[in-house]
mmCIF file of C-alpha atoms in Angstrom:
data_model
loop_
_atom_site.group_PDB
_atom_site.id
_atom_site.type_symbol
_atom_site.label_atom_id
_atom_site.label_comp_id
_atom_site.label_asym_id
_atom_site.label_seq_id
_atom_site.Cartn_x
_atom_site.Cartn_y
_atom_site.Cartn_z
ATOM 1 C CA MET D 1 -22.008 -4.731 -7.519
ATOM 2 C CA SER D 2 -19.754 -6.361 -4.946
ATOM 3 C CA ASP D 3 -20.081 -5.292 -1.323
ATOM 4 C CA ALA D 4 -17.484 -5.590 1.398
ATOM 5 C CA ASN D 5 -18.942 -8.322 3.572
ATOM 6 C CA PRO D 6 -17.393 -8.071 7.040
ATOM 7 C CA SER D 7 -18.125 -11.756 7.642
ATOM 8 C CA VAL D 8 -15.662 -12.735 4.925
ATOM 9 C CA SER D 9 -12.306 -13.759 6.363
ATOM 10 C CA LEU D 10 -9.212 -13.911 4.201
ATOM 11 C CA ARG D 11 -6.814 -14.482 7.104
ATOM 12 C CA LYS D 12 -6.662 -18.193 7.859
ATOM 13 C CA GLU D 13 -2.962 -18.522 8.550
ATOM 14 C CA ARG D 14 0.267 -16.563 8.556
ATOM 15 C CA PRO D 15 2.063 -16.131 5.222
ATOM 16 C CA PRO D 16 4.847 -18.605 4.404
ATOM 17 C CA VAL D 17 8.533 -17.734 4.474
ATOM 18 C CA HIS D 18 8.567 -17.630 0.681
ATOM 19 C CA ASP D 19 5.938 -16.943 -2.026
ATOM 20 C CA GLN D 20 4.236 -14.473 0.289
ATOM 21 C CA LEU D 21 2.624 -12.390 -2.458
ATOM 22 C CA GLU D 22 1.216 -15.519 -4.067
ATOM 23 C CA PHE D 23 -0.202 -16.469 -0.660
ATOM 24 C CA PHE D 24 -2.085 -13.162 -0.353
ATOM 25 C CA ILE D 25 -3.364 -13.470 -3.931
ATOM 26 C CA GLU D 26 -4.701 -16.963 -3.260
ATOM 27 C CA GLN D 27 -6.438 -15.777 -0.102
ATOM 28 C CA ALA D 28 -8.040 -12.849 -1.940
ATOM 29 C CA ARG D 29 -9.360 -15.190 -4.646
ATOM 30 C CA GLN D 30 -11.531 -16.803 -1.973
ATOM 31 C CA ALA D 31 -13.526 -13.596 -1.503
ATOM 32 C CA THR D 32 -15.942 -11.756 -3.790
ATOM 33 C CA PRO D 33 -14.039 -9.561 -6.276
ATOM 34 C CA ILE D 34 -13.898 -5.966 -5.088
ATOM 35 C CA ARG D 35 -15.578 -3.359 -7.278
ATOM 36 C CA THR D 36 -12.697 -1.177 -8.403
ATOM 37 C CA ALA D 37 -12.733 2.094 -10.333
ATOM 38 C CA VAL D 38 -9.821 1.827 -12.773
ATOM 39 C CA VAL D 39 -8.790 5.385 -13.619
ATOM 40 C CA HIS D 40 -7.902 6.141 -17.269
ATOM 41 C CA PRO D 41 -6.941 2.612 -18.458
ATOM 42 C CA VAL D 42 -5.997 3.665 -21.995
ATOM 43 C CA ASP D 43 -2.695 1.856 -22.562
ATOM 44 C CA HIS D 44 -1.478 -1.739 -22.537
ATOM 45 C CA ASN D 45 -0.237 -1.949 -18.929
ATOM 46 C CA SER D 46 -3.148 -0.210 -17.235
ATOM 47 C CA LEU D 47 -5.885 -1.945 -19.206
ATOM 48 C CA MET D 48 -4.366 -5.418 -19.174
ATOM 49 C CA GLY D 49 -3.482 -5.113 -15.483
ATOM 50 C CA ALA D 50 -7.152 -4.523 -14.693
ATOM 51 C CA ILE D 51 -8.337 -7.300 -17.024
ATOM 52 C CA GLU D 52 -5.844 -9.806 -15.595
ATOM 53 C CA ALA D 53 -6.947 -8.985 -12.046
ATOM 54 C CA ALA D 54 -10.580 -9.421 -13.094
ATOM 55 C CA GLU D 55 -9.846 -12.770 -14.742
ATOM 56 C CA GLN D 56 -8.109 -13.902 -11.543
ATOM 57 C CA GLY D 57 -11.249 -13.051 -9.549
ATOM 58 C CA LEU D 58 -9.619 -10.239 -7.561
ATOM 59 C CA ILE D 59 -11.496 -7.181 -8.815
ATOM 60 C CA GLU D 60 -14.664 -6.242 -10.660
ATOM 61 C CA PRO D 61 -13.395 -3.337 -12.772
ATOM 62 C CA LEU D 62 -15.220 -0.147 -13.641
ATOM 63 C CA LEU D 63 -13.218 1.314 -16.524
ATOM 64 C CA VAL D 64 -13.297 5.104 -16.056
ATOM 65 C CA GLY D 65 -11.948 7.265 -18.871
ATOM 66 C CA PRO D 66 -12.439 8.309 -22.513
ATOM 67 C CA GLU D 67 -14.418 5.411 -23.987
ATOM 68 C CA HIS D 68 -12.885 5.664 -27.461
ATOM 69 C CA LYS D 69 -9.364 5.425 -26.013
ATOM 70 C CA ILE D 70 -10.269 2.494 -23.757
ATOM 71 C CA ARG D 71 -11.836 0.622 -26.669
ATOM 72 C CA ALA D 72 -8.865 1.408 -28.928
ATOM 73 C CA ALA D 73 -6.484 -0.042 -26.318
ATOM 74 C CA ALA D 74 -8.682 -3.124 -25.988
ATOM 75 C CA GLU D 75 -8.841 -3.589 -29.760
ATOM 76 C CA ALA D 76 -5.041 -3.386 -29.980
ATOM 77 C CA GLU D 77 -4.826 -6.225 -27.421
ATOM 78 C CA GLY D 78 -7.701 -8.262 -28.845
ATOM 79 C CA VAL D 79 -9.646 -7.939 -25.589
ATOM 80 C CA ASP D 80 -13.430 -8.268 -25.378
ATOM 81 C CA LEU D 81 -14.757 -5.508 -23.116
ATOM 82 C CA SER D 82 -18.364 -6.704 -23.104
ATOM 83 C CA PRO D 83 -18.098 -8.177 -19.548
ATOM 84 C CA TYR D 84 -16.945 -4.833 -18.139
ATOM 85 C CA GLU D 85 -18.667 -1.533 -17.456
ATOM 86 C CA ILE D 86 -17.204 1.633 -18.976
ATOM 87 C CA VAL D 87 -17.782 5.023 -17.358
ATOM 88 C CA SER D 88 -16.924 7.482 -20.117
ATOM 89 C CA THR D 89 -15.193 10.800 -19.412
ATOM 90 C CA GLU D 90 -13.592 13.478 -21.553
ATOM 91 C CA HIS D 91 -10.055 13.210 -20.182
ATOM 92 C CA SER D 92 -7.875 11.827 -17.374
ATOM 93 C CA HIS D 93 -8.580 14.677 -14.951
ATOM 94 C CA GLU D 94 -12.314 14.054 -15.195
ATOM 95 C CA ALA D 95 -11.686 10.320 -14.884
ATOM 96 C CA ALA D 96 -9.958 10.832 -11.536
ATOM 97 C CA GLU D 97 -12.795 13.040 -10.264
ATOM 98 C CA ARG D 98 -15.451 10.607 -11.497
ATOM 99 C CA ALA D 99 -13.707 7.665 -9.840
ATOM 100 C CA CYS D 100 -13.738 9.495 -6.498
ATOM 101 C CA GLN D 101 -17.432 10.223 -6.999
ATOM 102 C CA LEU D 102 -18.063 6.504 -7.540
ATOM 103 C CA VAL D 103 -16.398 5.827 -4.193
ATOM 104 C CA ARG D 104 -18.442 8.503 -2.419
ATOM 105 C CA CYS D 105 -21.610 6.975 -3.885
ATOM 106 C CA ALA D 106 -20.529 3.496 -2.705
ATOM 107 C CA GLU D 107 -20.372 2.228 -6.284
ATOM 108 C CA ALA D 108 -16.682 1.338 -5.900
ATOM 109 C CA VAL D 109 -14.672 0.155 -2.885
ATOM 110 C CA ALA D 110 -11.178 0.650 -4.325
ATOM 111 C CA LEU D 111 -9.329 2.747 -6.895
ATOM 112 C CA MET D 112 -6.705 1.583 -9.374
ATOM 113 C CA LYS D 113 -4.280 3.920 -11.124
ATOM 114 C CA GLY D 114 -4.264 3.699 -14.900
ATOM 115 C CA SER D 115 -2.370 5.690 -17.513
ATOM 116 C CA LEU D 116 -2.175 9.021 -15.693
ATOM 117 C CA GLY D 117 0.260 10.632 -13.330
ATOM 118 C CA THR D 118 0.147 9.687 -9.675
ATOM 119 C CA SER D 119 -0.024 13.360 -8.710
ATOM 120 C CA GLU D 120 -3.064 13.875 -10.955
ATOM 121 C CA LEU D 121 -4.902 10.965 -9.381
ATOM 122 C CA LEU D 122 -3.999 11.916 -5.822
ATOM 123 C CA ALA D 123 -4.999 15.540 -6.382
ATOM 124 C CA ALA D 124 -8.539 14.300 -6.984
ATOM 125 C CA VAL D 125 -8.348 11.963 -3.995
ATOM 126 C CA ILE D 126 -7.380 14.706 -1.527
ATOM 127 C CA HIS D 127 -9.711 17.406 -2.897
ATOM 128 C CA LYS D 128 -11.412 19.041 0.101
ATOM 129 C CA THR D 129 -14.990 18.699 -1.182
ATOM 130 C CA LYS D 130 -14.919 16.204 -4.063
ATOM 131 C CA GLY D 131 -12.229 13.858 -2.814
ATOM 132 C CA ILE D 132 -12.125 10.804 -0.564
ATOM 133 C CA ARG D 133 -9.640 11.948 2.056
ATOM 134 C CA THR D 134 -9.841 11.111 5.759
ATOM 135 C CA GLU D 135 -8.471 12.859 8.835
ATOM 136 C CA ARG D 136 -5.050 11.247 8.234
ATOM 137 C CA ARG D 137 -2.469 12.050 5.616
ATOM 138 C CA LEU D 138 -2.315 9.809 2.577
ATOM 139 C CA SER D 139 0.776 7.594 2.431
ATOM 140 C CA HIS D 140 2.238 4.692 0.476
ATOM 141 C CA VAL D 141 3.010 1.179 1.685
ATOM 142 C CA TRP D 142 5.329 -1.092 -0.266
ATOM 143 C CA VAL D 143 5.149 -4.791 0.639
ATOM 144 C CA PHE D 144 8.179 -6.962 -0.058
ATOM 145 C CA ASP D 145 8.802 -10.694 -0.276
ATOM 146 C CA ILE D 146 12.586 -10.795 0.192
ATOM 147 C CA PRO D 147 14.412 -14.090 -0.427
ATOM 148 C CA ASN D 148 16.558 -13.886 2.730
ATOM 149 C CA TYR D 149 13.956 -12.420 5.109
ATOM 150 C CA HIS D 150 11.511 -14.662 6.898
ATOM 151 C CA LYS D 151 8.270 -12.689 6.553
ATOM 152 C CA PRO D 152 6.642 -9.867 4.573
ATOM 153 C CA LEU D 153 8.332 -6.498 5.042
ATOM 154 C CA VAL D 154 6.523 -3.167 4.615
ATOM 155 C CA ILE D 155 8.497 -0.029 3.740
ATOM 156 C CA THR D 156 6.891 3.393 4.039
ATOM 157 C CA ASP D 157 6.643 6.057 2.650
ATOM 158 C CA ALA D 158 8.433 5.700 -0.684
ATOM 159 C CA ALA D 159 6.040 7.495 -3.026
ATOM 160 C CA ILE D 160 3.916 10.310 -1.574
ATOM 161 C CA ASN D 161 5.304 12.306 1.390
ATOM 162 C CA VAL D 162 8.667 13.771 0.413
ATOM 163 C CA ALA D 163 9.967 15.180 3.712
ATOM 164 C CA PRO D 164 7.429 14.283 6.410
ATOM 165 C CA ASP D 165 7.426 16.116 9.722
ATOM 166 C CA LEU D 166 6.680 14.407 13.035
ATOM 167 C CA LEU D 167 2.881 14.506 12.791
ATOM 168 C CA THR D 168 2.966 13.311 9.182
ATOM 169 C CA LYS D 169 5.214 10.432 10.246
ATOM 170 C CA ARG D 170 2.635 9.606 12.902
ATOM 171 C CA ASP D 171 -0.001 9.251 10.183
ATOM 172 C CA ILE D 172 2.337 7.274 7.935
ATOM 173 C CA VAL D 173 3.082 4.828 10.760
ATOM 174 C CA GLN D 174 -0.576 4.426 11.746
ATOM 175 C CA ASN D 175 -1.570 3.848 8.113
ATOM 176 C CA ALA D 176 1.063 1.124 7.805
ATOM 177 C CA ILE D 177 0.021 -0.483 11.093
ATOM 178 C CA ASN D 178 -3.632 -0.569 10.034
ATOM 179 C CA PHE D 179 -2.595 -2.039 6.696
ATOM 180 C CA CYS D 180 -0.662 -4.821 8.444
ATOM 181 C CA HIS D 181 -3.692 -5.548 10.627
ATOM 182 C CA SER D 182 -5.741 -6.108 7.454
ATOM 183 C CA LEU D 183 -3.207 -8.756 6.398
ATOM 184 C CA GLY D 184 -3.586 -10.550 9.728
ATOM 185 C CA ILE D 185 -0.405 -9.175 11.325
ATOM 186 C CA HIS D 186 -2.039 -8.273 14.613
ATOM 187 C CA LYS D 187 0.816 -6.562 16.474
ATOM 188 C CA PRO D 188 3.330 -5.469 13.835
ATOM 189 C CA LYS D 189 6.816 -4.460 14.894
ATOM 190 C CA VAL D 190 7.881 -1.074 13.550
ATOM 191 C CA ALA D 191 11.526 -0.084 13.103
ATOM 192 C CA ILE D 192 11.959 3.690 12.841
ATOM 193 C CA LEU D 193 15.064 4.096 10.728
ATOM 194 C CA ALA D 194 17.940 6.525 11.054
ATOM 195 C CA ALA D 195 21.679 6.365 10.345
ATOM 196 C CA VAL D 196 22.505 5.708 14.015
ATOM 197 C CA GLU D 197 20.868 4.077 17.019
ATOM 198 C CA LYS D 198 21.250 6.922 19.496
ATOM 199 C CA VAL D 199 19.310 10.168 19.729
ATOM 200 C CA LYS D 200 21.477 12.914 18.246
ATOM 201 C CA PRO D 201 20.253 16.532 18.433
ATOM 202 C CA ALA D 202 21.875 17.274 15.067
ATOM 203 C CA MET D 203 19.957 14.443 13.346
ATOM 204 C CA GLN D 204 16.235 15.186 13.141
ATOM 205 C CA SER D 205 15.402 11.603 12.167
ATOM 206 C CA THR D 206 16.645 10.348 15.549
ATOM 207 C CA ILE D 207 14.618 12.929 17.465
ATOM 208 C CA ASP D 208 11.488 12.046 15.464
ATOM 209 C CA ALA D 209 12.094 8.348 16.151
ATOM 210 C CA ALA D 210 12.278 8.905 19.897
ATOM 211 C CA ALA D 211 9.165 11.090 19.837
ATOM 212 C CA LEU D 212 7.191 8.514 17.841
ATOM 213 C CA CYS D 213 8.071 5.809 20.351
ATOM 214 C CA LYS D 214 6.851 7.997 23.212
ATOM 215 C CA MET D 215 3.685 8.813 21.223
ATOM 216 C CA ALA D 216 3.055 5.057 21.010
ATOM 217 C CA ASP D 217 3.555 4.790 24.783
ATOM 218 C CA ARG D 218 0.901 7.485 25.256
ATOM 219 C CA GLY D 219 -1.613 5.922 22.866
ATOM 220 C CA GLN D 220 -1.170 8.434 20.037
ATOM 221 C CA ILE D 221 -0.058 5.530 17.825
ATOM 222 C CA LYS D 222 -1.910 2.264 18.358
ATOM 223 C CA GLY D 223 -1.742 -1.395 17.542
ATOM 224 C CA ALA D 224 2.005 -1.992 17.175
ATOM 225 C CA ILE D 225 5.385 -2.257 18.893
ATOM 226 C CA LEU D 226 7.675 0.628 17.934
ATOM 227 C CA ASP D 227 11.402 1.077 18.423
ATOM 228 C CA GLY D 228 13.874 3.599 17.140
ATOM 229 C CA PRO D 229 16.069 5.131 16.135
ATOM 230 C CA LEU D 230 17.439 1.968 14.550
ATOM 231 C CA ALA D 231 19.892 1.719 11.680
ATOM 232 C CA PHE D 232 18.861 -0.570 8.850
ATOM 233 C CA ASP D 233 21.229 -3.370 9.898
ATOM 234 C CA ASN D 234 20.011 -3.681 13.483
ATOM 235 C CA ALA D 235 16.399 -3.323 12.407
ATOM 236 C CA ILE D 236 16.685 -6.328 10.085
ATOM 237 C CA SER D 237 19.382 -8.417 11.785
ATOM 238 C CA LEU D 238 19.212 -9.598 15.384
ATOM 239 C CA GLN D 239 22.912 -10.448 15.245
ATOM 240 C CA ALA D 240 23.773 -6.897 14.209
ATOM 241 C CA ALA D 241 21.776 -5.615 17.175
ATOM 242 C CA ILE D 242 23.541 -8.002 19.559
ATOM 243 C CA ASP D 243 26.933 -6.961 18.202
ATOM 244 C CA LYS D 244 26.051 -3.316 18.921
ATOM 245 C CA HIS D 245 24.611 -4.177 22.368
ATOM 246 C CA ILE D 246 21.103 -3.092 21.373
ATOM 247 C CA ASP D 247 18.274 -4.788 23.240
ATOM 248 C CA SER D 248 15.189 -4.303 21.066
ATOM 249 C CA PRO D 249 11.975 -6.314 20.591
ATOM 250 C CA VAL D 250 11.987 -5.171 16.946
ATOM 251 C CA SER D 251 15.520 -6.111 15.852
ATOM 252 C CA GLY D 252 15.466 -9.031 13.436
ATOM 253 C CA GLU D 253 11.656 -9.166 13.558
ATOM 254 C CA ALA D 254 10.579 -5.913 11.912
ATOM 255 C CA ASP D 255 7.321 -5.964 9.967
ATOM 256 C CA ILE D 256 7.425 -2.254 9.050
ATOM 257 C CA LEU D 257 10.352 0.019 8.240
ATOM 258 C CA LEU D 258 9.587 3.732 8.586
ATOM 259 C CA ALA D 259 12.181 5.643 6.576
ATOM 260 C CA PRO D 260 13.170 9.225 7.456
ATOM 261 C CA ASP D 261 12.007 10.559 4.077
ATOM 262 C CA LEU D 262 10.776 9.546 0.647
ATOM 263 C CA GLU D 263 14.222 9.464 -0.973
ATOM 264 C CA SER D 264 15.693 7.015 1.519
ATOM 265 C CA ALA D 265 12.575 4.823 1.454
ATOM 266 C CA ASN D 266 12.558 4.754 -2.345
ATOM 267 C CA MET D 267 16.250 3.850 -2.524
ATOM 268 C CA ILE D 268 15.887 1.038 0.011
ATOM 269 C CA ALA D 269 12.860 -0.328 -1.821
ATOM 270 C CA LYS D 270 14.426 -0.306 -5.271
ATOM 271 C CA GLN D 271 17.678 -1.781 -4.002
ATOM 272 C CA LEU D 272 15.696 -4.688 -2.569
ATOM 273 C CA ILE D 273 13.975 -5.218 -5.917
ATOM 274 C CA TYR D 274 16.964 -4.894 -8.220
ATOM 275 C CA LEU D 275 19.819 -6.202 -6.048
ATOM 276 C CA ALA D 276 18.129 -8.615 -3.639
ATOM 277 C CA GLY D 277 15.508 -10.100 -5.987
ATOM 278 C CA ALA D 278 12.583 -8.974 -3.851
ATOM 279 C CA LYS D 279 9.015 -9.210 -5.148
ATOM 280 C CA SER D 280 6.770 -6.269 -4.321
ATOM 281 C CA ALA D 281 3.264 -4.827 -4.261
ATOM 282 C CA GLY D 282 2.116 -1.335 -3.369
ATOM 283 C CA LEU D 283 -0.887 0.703 -2.258
ATOM 284 C CA ALA D 284 -1.729 4.226 -1.243
ATOM 285 C CA VAL D 285 -3.503 4.126 2.109
ATOM 286 C CA GLY D 286 -5.132 6.644 4.406
ATOM 287 C CA ALA D 287 -8.014 7.516 2.041
ATOM 288 C CA LYS D 288 -11.541 6.168 2.398
ATOM 289 C CA VAL D 289 -10.618 3.231 0.151
ATOM 290 C CA PRO D 290 -7.330 1.557 -0.833
ATOM 291 C CA ILE D 291 -5.677 2.923 -3.969
ATOM 292 C CA ILE D 292 -3.799 0.424 -6.127
ATOM 293 C CA LEU D 293 -0.656 2.268 -7.245
ATOM 294 C CA THR D 294 1.633 0.293 -9.505
ATOM 295 C CA SER D 295 4.682 1.464 -11.391
ATOM 296 C CA ARG D 296 4.695 1.458 -15.184
ATOM 297 C CA ALA D 297 7.509 -1.113 -14.880
ATOM 298 C CA GLU D 298 5.490 -3.387 -12.554
ATOM 299 C CA GLY D 299 5.073 -6.985 -13.645
ATOM 300 C CA THR D 300 1.992 -9.186 -13.512
ATOM 301 C CA LEU D 301 2.697 -10.565 -10.023
ATOM 302 C CA GLY D 302 3.081 -7.096 -8.516
ATOM 303 C CA ARG D 303 -0.153 -5.869 -10.108
ATOM 304 C CA LEU D 304 -2.134 -8.890 -8.959
ATOM 305 C CA ALA D 305 -0.630 -8.752 -5.471
ATOM 306 C CA SER D 306 -1.493 -5.062 -5.160
ATOM 307 C CA CYS D 307 -5.102 -5.886 -6.021
ATOM 308 C CA ALA D 308 -5.040 -8.692 -3.466
ATOM 309 C CA MET D 309 -3.760 -6.323 -0.779
ATOM 310 C CA ALA D 310 -6.606 -3.932 -1.583
ATOM 311 C CA SER D 311 -9.046 -6.818 -1.201
ATOM 312 C CA HIS D 312 -7.660 -7.577 2.256
ATOM 313 C CA MET D 313 -8.134 -3.948 3.246
ATOM 314 C CA VAL D 314 -11.716 -3.871 1.951
ATOM 315 C CA TYR D 315 -12.738 -7.029 3.785
ATOM 316 C CA HIS D 316 -10.827 -6.223 6.966
ATOM 317 C CA PRO D 317 -11.152 -2.460 7.481
ATOM 318 C CA GLU D 318 -9.192 -1.233 10.459
ATOM 319 C CA GLN D 319 -10.640 1.218 12.934
ATOM 320 C CA ASP D 320 -8.322 3.053 15.320
ATOM 321 C CA SER D 321 -9.245 2.030 18.851
#
């Protein structure tokens, strides 16, 4: 099995302005494939996504699920499963539990979602006794390569926490910061989004933004530069900030956008994909291992890039200091 060797370094240089996801994939290929429990890979997308990542040298898959269904999916695609280990279970629920057990036994260092609901997988992950939760809340990071932005942009949380309160936002931010550290972004700049730039008592998102910035000042959030509340325009555009007389170290240089809630984060993310031509990859973070969460509509690049991001996290685990 593959072990996470802390001496392995995937971070030799900063990502380019364009083809950022391809850059992270190429870096991850230089390391040993990470042993990944693929949960319930019984359809075309989930099985072929795992096989493609294995063929690219990104993961060493453990196929966890009903063996007859996995083999039927492979036969339909003409895929030889002899190089891969199958861990047979009765159904998807058991597959999720078994995958978490493999992590607890150090037989896998990452999880990959197959053909089951995200909520079903995450229920097993956060189980109090059988799961792989940590002291922080689980959250989702979405990494974007946007044609007219000069570096990778992380948006959080667009998939797990629907209406996070202040302490949940603290965990979401810290998870995203630690994730950026694993990619070699040593002091990420975090824009805490709201509709306006001033603290307004009637707008909870602005109060949370101000509190999060003060929490960072007091060491309750570590490893990043935070500013907020910031509207989307003056988070992304320095000129927009100048026009509004906002002096911020984050404006025009944001690495992370913290949205007020899941709905706004999800809308921003999908607008970037479908209107701005952004390329994306996504993970669930905050558990003991990275969880590769890809949409059913995700293409090959997004699946491979998500595996590459997980590899970066495995080989560069972040510890809060």
